[in-house]
């Protein structure tokens, strides 16, 4: 297959998002609770079980009563995920929002302090790019399709696949370090505007015409 492709004729243009719509909130959240969230379809390839188990591992931390985990989306695994949350005693702090419309996505991301994307496979995650655009610090699985967007300790934190202990440790680190949250969030926003905006996508296509 590779012999049929001429590298010099291949141009990769990332998907574009509206970085004016998906932008940091005008006023920082004043909520006392710490909101963690993930946005995706609820399917087997998305590793929600690891996220839920990692969240449960934080029960002994002094801030646990302040934590809220929001899982946005719907799909075939919702019933199993709901059952897992019951078994782990998380029903008061884990909220399934269901499917959200585009205008609701912005509000959802604005209420978060940390965005997590636990997954077993991605191509180019629109959800991660949207989270970057609103300036959120991001923790995500260290897999192809994610590691080319998130650079560890630069614009996010990468975690081992299906490793709740690693994810819990990274969550704890980020929850306790407000300066790191701000640093990663600021760089996320900068990268989104410079690389993933509608304007940059258009420039990429225009450049192919010349």
PDB file of C-alpha atoms in Angstrom:
ATOM      1  CA  UNK A   1       0.000   0.000   0.000  1.00  0.00           C
ATOM      2  CA  UNK A   2       2.770   2.449   0.921  1.00  0.00           C
ATOM      3  CA  UNK A   3       4.338   2.008  -2.512  1.00  0.00           C
ATOM      4  CA  UNK A   4       1.231   3.591  -4.019  1.00  0.00           C
ATOM      5  CA  UNK A   5       1.666   6.788  -1.998  1.00  0.00           C
ATOM      6  CA  UNK A   6       4.060   9.590  -2.927  1.00  0.00           C
ATOM      7  CA  UNK A   7       5.007  11.295   0.375  1.00  0.00           C
ATOM      8  CA  UNK A   8       5.705  14.593  -1.379  1.00  0.00           C
ATOM      9  CA  UNK A   9       2.084  14.694  -2.528  1.00  0.00           C
ATOM     10  CA  UNK A  10       0.528  13.979   0.869  1.00  0.00           C
ATOM     11  CA  UNK A  11      -0.638  16.963   2.929  1.00  0.00           C
ATOM     12  CA  UNK A  12      -2.138  16.550   6.396  1.00  0.00           C
ATOM     13  CA  UNK A  13      -4.668  19.228   7.325  1.00  0.00           C
ATOM     14  CA  UNK A  14      -6.118  18.936  10.856  1.00  0.00           C
ATOM     15  CA  UNK A  15      -9.858  19.307  11.350  1.00  0.00           C
ATOM     16  CA  UNK A  16     -10.874  22.834  12.254  1.00  0.00           C
ATOM     17  CA  UNK A  17     -13.026  24.025  15.146  1.00  0.00           C
ATOM     18  CA  UNK A  18     -14.622  27.355  15.935  1.00  0.00           C
ATOM     19  CA  UNK A  19     -12.147  28.830  18.421  1.00  0.00           C
ATOM     20  CA  UNK A  20     -14.353  31.885  18.909  1.00  0.00           C
ATOM     21  CA  UNK A  21     -17.298  29.737  20.024  1.00  0.00           C
ATOM     22  CA  UNK A  22     -15.082  27.310  21.923  1.00  0.00           C
ATOM     23  CA  UNK A  23     -13.155  29.887  23.920  1.00  0.00           C
ATOM     24  CA  UNK A  24     -12.269  30.345  27.598  1.00  0.00           C
ATOM     25  CA  UNK A  25     -15.125  31.670  29.770  1.00  0.00           C
ATOM     26  CA  UNK A  26     -15.175  35.440  30.301  1.00  0.00           C
ATOM     27  CA  UNK A  27     -15.105  34.948  34.055  1.00  0.00           C
ATOM     28  CA  UNK A  28     -13.338  32.050  35.811  1.00  0.00           C
ATOM     29  CA  UNK A  29     -15.548  29.537  37.575  1.00  0.00           C
ATOM     30  CA  UNK A  30     -16.274  30.466  41.180  1.00  0.00           C
ATOM     31  CA  UNK A  31     -17.618  27.010  42.057  1.00  0.00           C
ATOM     32  CA  UNK A  32     -16.238  25.519  45.254  1.00  0.00           C
ATOM     33  CA  UNK A  33     -16.363  21.991  43.855  1.00  0.00           C
ATOM     34  CA  UNK A  34     -13.728  20.601  41.492  1.00  0.00           C
ATOM     35  CA  UNK A  35     -15.308  19.532  38.217  1.00  0.00           C
ATOM     36  CA  UNK A  36     -13.706  16.832  36.066  1.00  0.00           C
ATOM     37  CA  UNK A  37     -15.308  15.768  32.801  1.00  0.00           C
ATOM     38  CA  UNK A  38     -15.122  13.717  29.632  1.00  0.00           C
ATOM     39  CA  UNK A  39     -17.056  14.155  26.397  1.00  0.00           C
ATOM     40  CA  UNK A  40     -17.522  11.252  23.957  1.00  0.00           C
ATOM     41  CA  UNK A  41     -19.784   8.497  22.765  1.00  0.00           C
ATOM     42  CA  UNK A  42     -20.348   5.823  25.403  1.00  0.00           C
ATOM     43  CA  UNK A  43     -18.890   2.871  23.531  1.00  0.00           C
ATOM     44  CA  UNK A  44     -16.421   0.095  24.296  1.00  0.00           C
ATOM     45  CA  UNK A  45     -13.505   1.860  22.594  1.00  0.00           C
ATOM     46  CA  UNK A  46     -13.823   4.779  25.013  1.00  0.00           C
ATOM     47  CA  UNK A  47     -12.192   3.826  28.292  1.00  0.00           C
ATOM     48  CA  UNK A  48     -14.734   5.264  30.733  1.00  0.00           C
ATOM     49  CA  UNK A  49     -14.279   2.328  33.164  1.00  0.00           C
ATOM     50  CA  UNK A  50     -10.658   3.359  33.789  1.00  0.00           C
ATOM     51  CA  UNK A  51     -11.737   6.958  34.415  1.00  0.00           C
ATOM     52  CA  UNK A  52     -14.460   5.902  36.849  1.00  0.00           C
ATOM     53  CA  UNK A  53     -12.116   3.521  38.695  1.00  0.00           C
ATOM     54  CA  UNK A  54      -9.435   6.228  38.893  1.00  0.00           C
ATOM     55  CA  UNK A  55     -11.990   8.662  40.310  1.00  0.00           C
ATOM     56  CA  UNK A  56     -12.898   6.099  42.982  1.00  0.00           C
ATOM     57  CA  UNK A  57      -9.214   5.751  43.929  1.00  0.00           C
ATOM     58  CA  UNK A  58      -9.261   9.376  45.071  1.00  0.00           C
ATOM     59  CA  UNK A  59     -11.734   8.607  47.894  1.00  0.00           C
ATOM     60  CA  UNK A  60      -9.057   8.876  50.584  1.00  0.00           C
ATOM     61  CA  UNK A  61      -7.911  12.330  49.469  1.00  0.00           C
ATOM     62  CA  UNK A  62      -8.858  15.304  51.626  1.00  0.00           C
ATOM     63  CA  UNK A  63     -10.562  17.048  48.690  1.00  0.00           C
ATOM     64  CA  UNK A  64     -12.693  14.101  47.550  1.00  0.00           C
ATOM     65  CA  UNK A  65     -15.981  15.531  48.862  1.00  0.00           C
ATOM     66  CA  UNK A  66     -15.466  18.489  46.524  1.00  0.00           C
ATOM     67  CA  UNK A  67     -14.974  16.356  43.412  1.00  0.00           C
ATOM     68  CA  UNK A  68     -17.604  15.937  40.714  1.00  0.00           C
ATOM     69  CA  UNK A  69     -17.157  13.767  37.613  1.00  0.00           C
ATOM     70  CA  UNK A  70     -19.306  14.615  34.582  1.00  0.00           C
ATOM     71  CA  UNK A  71     -19.552  12.149  31.694  1.00  0.00           C
ATOM     72  CA  UNK A  72     -21.221  13.658  28.630  1.00  0.00           C
ATOM     73  CA  UNK A  73     -22.587  11.556  25.791  1.00  0.00           C
ATOM     74  CA  UNK A  74     -24.662   8.448  25.360  1.00  0.00           C
ATOM     75  CA  UNK A  75     -24.299   4.991  23.887  1.00  0.00           C
ATOM     76  CA  UNK A  76     -24.244   1.249  24.371  1.00  0.00           C
ATOM     77  CA  UNK A  77     -22.085   1.152  27.513  1.00  0.00           C
ATOM     78  CA  UNK A  78     -24.115   3.590  29.604  1.00  0.00           C
ATOM     79  CA  UNK A  79     -25.927   0.895  31.584  1.00  0.00           C
ATOM     80  CA  UNK A  80     -22.675  -0.879  32.474  1.00  0.00           C
ATOM     81  CA  UNK A  81     -21.015   2.410  33.437  1.00  0.00           C
ATOM     82  CA  UNK A  82     -23.958   3.348  35.630  1.00  0.00           C
ATOM     83  CA  UNK A  83     -23.726  -0.032  37.357  1.00  0.00           C
ATOM     84  CA  UNK A  84     -19.983   0.436  37.891  1.00  0.00           C
ATOM     85  CA  UNK A  85     -20.586   3.822  39.492  1.00  0.00           C
ATOM     86  CA  UNK A  86     -23.107   2.224  41.864  1.00  0.00           C
ATOM     87  CA  UNK A  87     -20.700  -0.581  42.791  1.00  0.00           C
ATOM     88  CA  UNK A  88     -17.958   1.949  43.555  1.00  0.00           C
ATOM     89  CA  UNK A  89     -20.259   4.182  45.592  1.00  0.00           C
ATOM     90  CA  UNK A  90     -19.999   7.176  43.286  1.00  0.00           C
ATOM     91  CA  UNK A  91     -23.628   7.915  42.493  1.00  0.00           C
ATOM     92  CA  UNK A  92     -23.642  11.244  44.376  1.00  0.00           C
ATOM     93  CA  UNK A  93     -20.550  12.565  42.621  1.00  0.00           C
ATOM     94  CA  UNK A  94     -20.707  11.043  39.133  1.00  0.00           C
ATOM     95  CA  UNK A  95     -23.182  12.692  36.771  1.00  0.00           C
ATOM     96  CA  UNK A  96     -24.155  11.328  33.349  1.00  0.00           C
ATOM     97  CA  UNK A  97     -25.383  14.293  31.315  1.00  0.00           C
ATOM     98  CA  UNK A  98     -26.571  12.382  28.239  1.00  0.00           C
ATOM     99  CA  UNK A  99     -26.173  13.788  24.724  1.00  0.00           C
ATOM    100  CA  UNK A 100     -25.465  17.515  24.469  1.00  0.00           C
ATOM    101  CA  UNK A 101     -26.141  19.994  21.666  1.00  0.00           C
ATOM    102  CA  UNK A 102     -23.317  22.208  20.390  1.00  0.00           C
ATOM    103  CA  UNK A 103     -24.331  25.226  22.482  1.00  0.00           C
ATOM    104  CA  UNK A 104     -24.571  22.931  25.508  1.00  0.00           C
ATOM    105  CA  UNK A 105     -21.072  21.580  24.839  1.00  0.00           C
ATOM    106  CA  UNK A 106     -19.560  25.008  25.431  1.00  0.00           C
ATOM    107  CA  UNK A 107     -21.403  25.391  28.745  1.00  0.00           C
ATOM    108  CA  UNK A 108     -20.360  21.864  29.725  1.00  0.00           C
ATOM    109  CA  UNK A 109     -16.680  22.554  29.071  1.00  0.00           C
ATOM    110  CA  UNK A 110     -16.857  25.932  30.815  1.00  0.00           C
ATOM    111  CA  UNK A 111     -17.967  24.303  34.057  1.00  0.00           C
ATOM    112  CA  UNK A 112     -14.961  21.970  34.120  1.00  0.00           C
ATOM    113  CA  UNK A 113     -11.618  22.500  35.819  1.00  0.00           C
ATOM    114  CA  UNK A 114      -9.944  19.426  34.277  1.00  0.00           C
ATOM    115  CA  UNK A 115     -10.746  17.541  31.075  1.00  0.00           C
ATOM    116  CA  UNK A 116      -9.959  13.810  30.867  1.00  0.00           C
ATOM    117  CA  UNK A 117     -10.042  11.746  27.676  1.00  0.00           C
ATOM    118  CA  UNK A 118      -9.636   8.061  28.515  1.00  0.00           C
ATOM    119  CA  UNK A 119      -9.767   6.052  25.306  1.00  0.00           C
ATOM    120  CA  UNK A 120      -8.397   2.977  23.570  1.00  0.00           C
ATOM    121  CA  UNK A 121      -8.393   4.521  20.114  1.00  0.00           C
ATOM    122  CA  UNK A 122      -8.731   7.855  18.316  1.00  0.00           C
ATOM    123  CA  UNK A 123      -8.127   9.372  14.917  1.00  0.00           C
ATOM    124  CA  UNK A 124      -8.398  13.125  15.548  1.00  0.00           C
ATOM    125  CA  UNK A 125     -10.467  13.814  18.649  1.00  0.00           C
ATOM    126  CA  UNK A 126     -12.764  16.795  18.203  1.00  0.00           C
ATOM    127  CA  UNK A 127     -13.570  16.666  21.929  1.00  0.00           C
ATOM    128  CA  UNK A 128      -9.906  17.100  22.867  1.00  0.00           C
ATOM    129  CA  UNK A 129      -9.553  20.029  20.461  1.00  0.00           C
ATOM    130  CA  UNK A 130     -12.680  21.655  21.910  1.00  0.00           C
ATOM    131  CA  UNK A 131     -11.334  21.218  25.437  1.00  0.00           C
ATOM    132  CA  UNK A 132      -8.031  22.742  24.334  1.00  0.00           C
ATOM    133  CA  UNK A 133      -9.829  25.691  22.747  1.00  0.00           C
ATOM    134  CA  UNK A 134     -11.600  26.611  25.982  1.00  0.00           C
ATOM    135  CA  UNK A 135      -8.254  26.495  27.776  1.00  0.00           C
ATOM    136  CA  UNK A 136      -8.657  23.378  29.885  1.00  0.00           C
ATOM    137  CA  UNK A 137      -5.756  21.336  31.271  1.00  0.00           C
ATOM    138  CA  UNK A 138      -6.080  17.858  29.765  1.00  0.00           C
ATOM    139  CA  UNK A 139      -5.237  14.339  30.918  1.00  0.00           C
ATOM    140  CA  UNK A 140      -5.470  11.734  28.156  1.00  0.00           C
ATOM    141  CA  UNK A 141      -4.519   8.185  27.235  1.00  0.00           C
ATOM    142  CA  UNK A 142      -1.069   7.757  25.709  1.00  0.00           C
ATOM    143  CA  UNK A 143      -2.127   6.273  22.373  1.00  0.00           C
ATOM    144  CA  UNK A 144      -1.777   7.172  18.686  1.00  0.00           C
ATOM    145  CA  UNK A 145      -4.304   9.815  17.770  1.00  0.00           C
ATOM    146  CA  UNK A 146      -3.914  11.434  21.183  1.00  0.00           C
ATOM    147  CA  UNK A 147      -0.160  11.631  21.749  1.00  0.00           C
ATOM    148  CA  UNK A 148       0.218  13.570  18.493  1.00  0.00           C
ATOM    149  CA  UNK A 149      -2.108  16.242  19.938  1.00  0.00           C
ATOM    150  CA  UNK A 150      -1.139  16.130  23.626  1.00  0.00           C
ATOM    151  CA  UNK A 151       2.532  16.446  24.571  1.00  0.00           C
ATOM    152  CA  UNK A 152       3.230  15.196  28.065  1.00  0.00           C
ATOM    153  CA  UNK A 153       3.973  17.965  30.582  1.00  0.00           C
ATOM    154  CA  UNK A 154       3.698  20.590  27.826  1.00  0.00           C
ATOM    155  CA  UNK A 155       0.018  20.958  26.983  1.00  0.00           C
ATOM    156  CA  UNK A 156      -1.341  18.072  29.021  1.00  0.00           C
ATOM    157  CA  UNK A 157      -0.560  14.874  30.894  1.00  0.00           C
ATOM    158  CA  UNK A 158      -0.523  11.448  29.248  1.00  0.00           C
ATOM    159  CA  UNK A 159      -1.428   8.280  31.130  1.00  0.00           C
ATOM    160  CA  UNK A 160      -0.936   4.584  30.520  1.00  0.00           C
ATOM    161  CA  UNK A 161      -3.787   2.809  28.777  1.00  0.00           C
ATOM    162  CA  UNK A 162      -6.257   1.059  31.122  1.00  0.00           C
ATOM    163  CA  UNK A 163      -4.255   2.039  34.208  1.00  0.00           C
ATOM    164  CA  UNK A 164      -6.557   3.550  36.884  1.00  0.00           C
ATOM    165  CA  UNK A 165      -3.655   4.014  39.318  1.00  0.00           C
ATOM    166  CA  UNK A 166      -1.696   6.127  36.836  1.00  0.00           C
ATOM    167  CA  UNK A 167      -4.758   8.197  35.956  1.00  0.00           C
ATOM    168  CA  UNK A 168      -5.611   8.722  39.640  1.00  0.00           C
ATOM    169  CA  UNK A 169      -2.030   9.874  40.310  1.00  0.00           C
ATOM    170  CA  UNK A 170      -2.151  12.351  37.415  1.00  0.00           C
ATOM    171  CA  UNK A 171      -5.535  13.656  38.564  1.00  0.00           C
ATOM    172  CA  UNK A 172      -4.202  14.116  42.093  1.00  0.00           C
ATOM    173  CA  UNK A 173      -1.159  15.957  40.778  1.00  0.00           C
ATOM    174  CA  UNK A 174      -3.251  18.338  38.702  1.00  0.00           C
ATOM    175  CA  UNK A 175      -5.922  18.906  41.370  1.00  0.00           C
ATOM    176  CA  UNK A 176      -3.238  19.897  43.893  1.00  0.00           C
ATOM    177  CA  UNK A 177      -1.277  22.142  41.513  1.00  0.00           C
ATOM    178  CA  UNK A 178      -3.321  25.145  40.409  1.00  0.00           C
ATOM    179  CA  UNK A 179      -0.317  26.709  38.687  1.00  0.00           C
ATOM    180  CA  UNK A 180       0.130  23.595  36.544  1.00  0.00           C
ATOM    181  CA  UNK A 181      -3.578  23.656  35.676  1.00  0.00           C
ATOM    182  CA  UNK A 182      -3.245  27.231  34.451  1.00  0.00           C
ATOM    183  CA  UNK A 183      -0.009  26.585  32.552  1.00  0.00           C
ATOM    184  CA  UNK A 184      -1.362  23.557  30.674  1.00  0.00           C
ATOM    185  CA  UNK A 185      -4.665  25.309  29.992  1.00  0.00           C
ATOM    186  CA  UNK A 186      -2.981  28.411  28.563  1.00  0.00           C
ATOM    187  CA  UNK A 187      -0.798  26.351  26.245  1.00  0.00           C
ATOM    188  CA  UNK A 188      -3.818  24.270  25.204  1.00  0.00           C
ATOM    189  CA  UNK A 189      -5.645  27.409  24.106  1.00  0.00           C
ATOM    190  CA  UNK A 190      -2.607  28.741  22.238  1.00  0.00           C
ATOM    191  CA  UNK A 191      -2.165  25.485  20.305  1.00  0.00           C
ATOM    192  CA  UNK A 192      -5.872  25.294  19.450  1.00  0.00           C
ATOM    193  CA  UNK A 193      -5.869  28.788  17.957  1.00  0.00           C
ATOM    194  CA  UNK A 194      -2.601  28.341  16.080  1.00  0.00           C
ATOM    195  CA  UNK A 195      -3.193  24.826  14.741  1.00  0.00           C
ATOM    196  CA  UNK A 196      -6.831  23.733  14.927  1.00  0.00           C
ATOM    197  CA  UNK A 197      -8.970  26.785  14.189  1.00  0.00           C
ATOM    198  CA  UNK A 198     -11.271  27.075  11.183  1.00  0.00           C
ATOM    199  CA  UNK A 199      -8.931  29.767   9.891  1.00  0.00           C
ATOM    200  CA  UNK A 200      -5.898  27.478   9.975  1.00  0.00           C
ATOM    201  CA  UNK A 201      -7.845  24.689   8.268  1.00  0.00           C
ATOM    202  CA  UNK A 202      -8.895  27.083   5.506  1.00  0.00           C
ATOM    203  CA  UNK A 203      -5.311  28.256   5.030  1.00  0.00           C
ATOM    204  CA  UNK A 204      -4.245  24.642   4.646  1.00  0.00           C
ATOM    205  CA  UNK A 205      -6.750  23.991   1.883  1.00  0.00           C
ATOM    206  CA  UNK A 206      -6.014  27.283   0.133  1.00  0.00           C
ATOM    207  CA  UNK A 207      -2.302  26.493   0.123  1.00  0.00           C
ATOM    208  CA  UNK A 208      -3.008  23.289  -1.827  1.00  0.00           C
ATOM    209  CA  UNK A 209      -4.553  25.349  -4.614  1.00  0.00           C
ATOM    210  CA  UNK A 210      -1.401  27.346  -5.271  1.00  0.00           C
TER     211      UNK A 210
END
